[in-house]
Short mmCIF file of C-alpha atoms in Angstrom, two decimals:
data_model
loop_
_atom_site.label_atom_id
_atom_site.label_comp_id
_atom_site.label_asym_id
_atom_site.label_seq_id
_atom_site.Cartn_x
_atom_site.Cartn_y
_atom_site.Cartn_z
CA MET A 5 0.00 0.00 0.00
CA VAL A 6 2.88 2.34 0.71
CA ARG A 7 4.52 1.69 -2.66
CA LYS A 8 1.32 2.57 -4.51
CA GLN A 9 0.55 5.47 -2.15
CA HIS A 10 -2.92 4.19 -1.32
CA ALA A 11 -4.97 6.02 1.26
CA CYS A 12 -6.08 3.47 3.84
CA HIS A 13 -8.80 4.47 6.31
CA LEU A 14 -9.73 2.45 9.38
CA HIS A 15 -13.22 2.92 10.82
CA GLN A 16 -13.53 1.07 14.12
CA PRO A 17 -15.41 1.20 17.41
CA PRO A 18 -13.79 3.21 20.22
CA HIS A 19 -13.43 0.06 22.35
CA PRO A 20 -11.43 -3.16 21.83
CA VAL A 21 -13.12 -5.95 19.88
CA HIS A 22 -12.25 -9.55 20.77
CA VAL A 23 -12.88 -12.60 18.61
CA ARG A 24 -12.06 -16.19 19.44
CA GLY A 25 -9.42 -17.61 17.16
CA GLU A 26 -5.80 -18.07 16.31
CA LYS A 27 -4.11 -14.69 16.10
CA ARG A 28 -1.71 -15.81 13.37
CA ARG A 29 -4.57 -17.01 11.15
CA LEU A 30 -6.72 -13.96 11.81
CA VAL A 31 -3.80 -11.74 10.80
CA GLN A 32 -3.34 -13.91 7.69
CA ILE A 33 -7.00 -13.42 6.73
CA LEU A 34 -6.82 -9.64 7.05
CA ALA A 35 -3.43 -9.44 5.34
CA ASN A 36 -4.75 -11.40 2.35
CA LEU A 37 -7.79 -9.14 2.02
CA LEU A 38 -5.70 -5.97 2.31
CA ASN A 39 -3.05 -7.24 -0.11
CA ASN A 40 -5.77 -8.16 -2.59
CA ALA A 41 -7.30 -4.68 -2.32
CA ALA A 42 -3.89 -3.06 -2.79
CA LYS A 43 -3.03 -5.27 -5.75
CA TYR A 44 -6.17 -4.35 -7.69
CA THR A 45 -6.34 -0.66 -6.77
CA ALA A 46 -4.50 1.92 -8.88
CA PRO A 47 -1.77 4.06 -7.32
CA GLY A 48 -3.30 6.77 -5.16
CA GLY A 49 -6.51 4.75 -4.69
CA VAL A 50 -8.50 4.40 -1.49
CA ILE A 51 -8.96 1.36 0.75
CA ASP A 52 -11.47 1.54 3.60
CA VAL A 53 -11.54 -0.97 6.45
CA ARG A 54 -14.69 -0.93 8.57
CA VAL A 55 -15.24 -2.81 11.82
CA THR A 56 -18.83 -3.10 13.03
CA VAL A 57 -19.90 -4.96 16.17
CA SER A 58 -23.29 -6.48 16.95
CA ALA A 59 -24.41 -8.50 19.97
CA ALA A 60 -22.63 -11.73 18.98
CA GLN A 61 -20.39 -10.97 15.99
CA VAL A 62 -17.98 -8.58 14.37
CA GLU A 63 -18.17 -7.62 10.71
CA ILE A 64 -15.00 -6.45 8.99
CA SER A 65 -15.21 -5.07 5.48
CA VAL A 66 -12.35 -4.16 3.16
CA GLU A 67 -13.57 -1.85 0.40
CA ASP A 68 -11.48 -0.43 -2.43
CA ASN A 69 -12.05 1.82 -5.41
CA GLY A 70 -10.01 -0.47 -7.65
CA VAL A 71 -10.72 -2.42 -10.80
CA GLY A 72 -13.76 -4.29 -9.46
CA MET A 73 -15.04 -7.46 -11.06
CA PRO A 74 -17.91 -8.67 -13.20
CA ALA A 75 -20.99 -10.06 -11.45
CA ALA A 76 -20.41 -13.44 -13.11
CA LEU A 77 -17.15 -13.86 -11.18
CA LEU A 78 -18.58 -13.14 -7.71
CA PRO A 79 -20.02 -16.62 -6.99
CA ASP A 80 -16.65 -18.24 -7.77
CA VAL A 81 -14.19 -15.66 -6.47
CA PHE A 82 -13.31 -17.78 -3.40
CA ASP A 83 -12.69 -20.95 -5.45
CA THR A 84 -9.11 -22.13 -5.86
CA TYR A 85 -7.38 -20.72 -8.97
CA THR A 86 -10.30 -18.40 -9.85
CA GLN A 87 -9.30 -15.04 -11.30
CA ALA A 88 -10.82 -12.50 -13.63
CA ALA A 89 -9.53 -12.45 -17.17
CA PRO A 90 -6.34 -10.39 -17.48
CA THR A 91 -6.80 -6.82 -18.64
CA PRO A 92 -4.39 -3.87 -18.66
CA ASP A 93 -5.69 -2.71 -15.27
CA ARG A 94 -5.41 -6.24 -13.82
CA ALA A 95 -1.78 -6.73 -14.79
CA GLU A 96 -0.79 -7.84 -11.29
CA GLY A 97 -2.17 -11.34 -11.26
CA GLY A 98 -1.54 -14.11 -8.76
CA LEU A 99 -2.22 -17.80 -8.50
CA GLY A 100 -5.82 -17.44 -7.33
CA LEU A 101 -5.09 -19.01 -3.95
CA GLY A 102 -5.37 -16.09 -1.52
CA LEU A 103 -9.15 -15.74 -1.44
CA ALA A 104 -9.64 -19.52 -1.32
CA LEU A 105 -7.39 -19.57 1.74
CA VAL A 106 -9.32 -16.68 3.28
CA LYS A 107 -12.60 -18.57 2.86
CA GLU A 108 -11.16 -21.72 4.44
CA LEU A 109 -9.62 -19.90 7.40
CA VAL A 110 -12.77 -17.86 8.03
CA ALA A 111 -14.87 -21.06 7.98
CA LEU A 112 -12.49 -22.66 10.49
CA HIS A 113 -13.20 -19.67 12.76
CA ASN A 114 -16.98 -20.26 12.43
CA GLY A 115 -17.33 -17.17 10.26
CA THR A 116 -18.43 -16.21 6.78
CA VAL A 117 -16.93 -14.13 3.99
CA HIS A 118 -18.48 -12.71 0.85
CA ALA A 119 -17.53 -10.44 -2.02
CA ALA A 120 -19.42 -7.64 -3.72
CA SER A 121 -18.65 -5.38 -6.66
CA ALA A 122 -20.75 -2.97 -8.69
CA GLY A 123 -18.81 -4.17 -11.74
CA PRO A 124 -15.54 -3.62 -13.56
CA GLY A 125 -13.95 -0.28 -12.71
CA ARG A 126 -16.18 0.20 -9.66
CA GLY A 127 -14.16 -1.36 -6.83
CA SER A 128 -14.80 -4.35 -4.62
CA THR A 129 -15.86 -5.02 -1.05
CA PHE A 130 -14.95 -8.15 0.89
CA THR A 131 -16.86 -8.63 4.12
CA LEU A 132 -16.07 -11.18 6.78
CA THR A 133 -18.16 -11.95 9.82
CA LEU A 134 -16.70 -13.64 12.89
CA PRO A 135 -18.23 -14.54 16.25
CA LEU A 136 -17.18 -12.38 19.17
CA ALA A 137 -15.22 -14.00 21.98
CA GLY A 138 -17.74 -15.27 24.48
CA ALA A 139 -20.44 -15.80 21.84
CA ASP A 140 -22.18 -19.17 22.04
CA VAL A 141 -20.34 -20.91 19.18
CA PRO A 142 -17.91 -23.83 19.02
CA ALA A 143 -14.19 -23.08 19.35
CA PRO A 144 -12.30 -22.79 16.05
CA ALA A 145 -10.97 -26.04 14.65
CA SER A 146 -7.28 -26.68 15.15
CA MET A 147 -5.29 -24.95 12.42
CA ALA A 148 -1.78 -26.11 13.26
#
């Protein structure tokens, strides 16, 4: 994000938010979502991270004003090796593993993740929902 001079804004509650899970994996989830946003957002673009808390869960969204994606790709975006067709503004491709890993790790934490985009050139939003620590849900599966 620094190299591309993105503006990154964090919108969070004024109090700490605690989720049950493995810190290393939770960091990996957020790093993958932020790296993905940075990769597909032009230099000088904007990335917003929003943290919203309800009674039993936290919702974290990573929204960018990058290249976006077609609606046809959204149902498959978390599948292994899925990527949009290369275009000049999507020159920085990857292997298509990062979002599949995010989905798996979020599921192991008893959470959900989904993607939204208004279409090519209109940015993307990835939203994950995780249970708060103390919520009545099973402990995350071992992720050793």
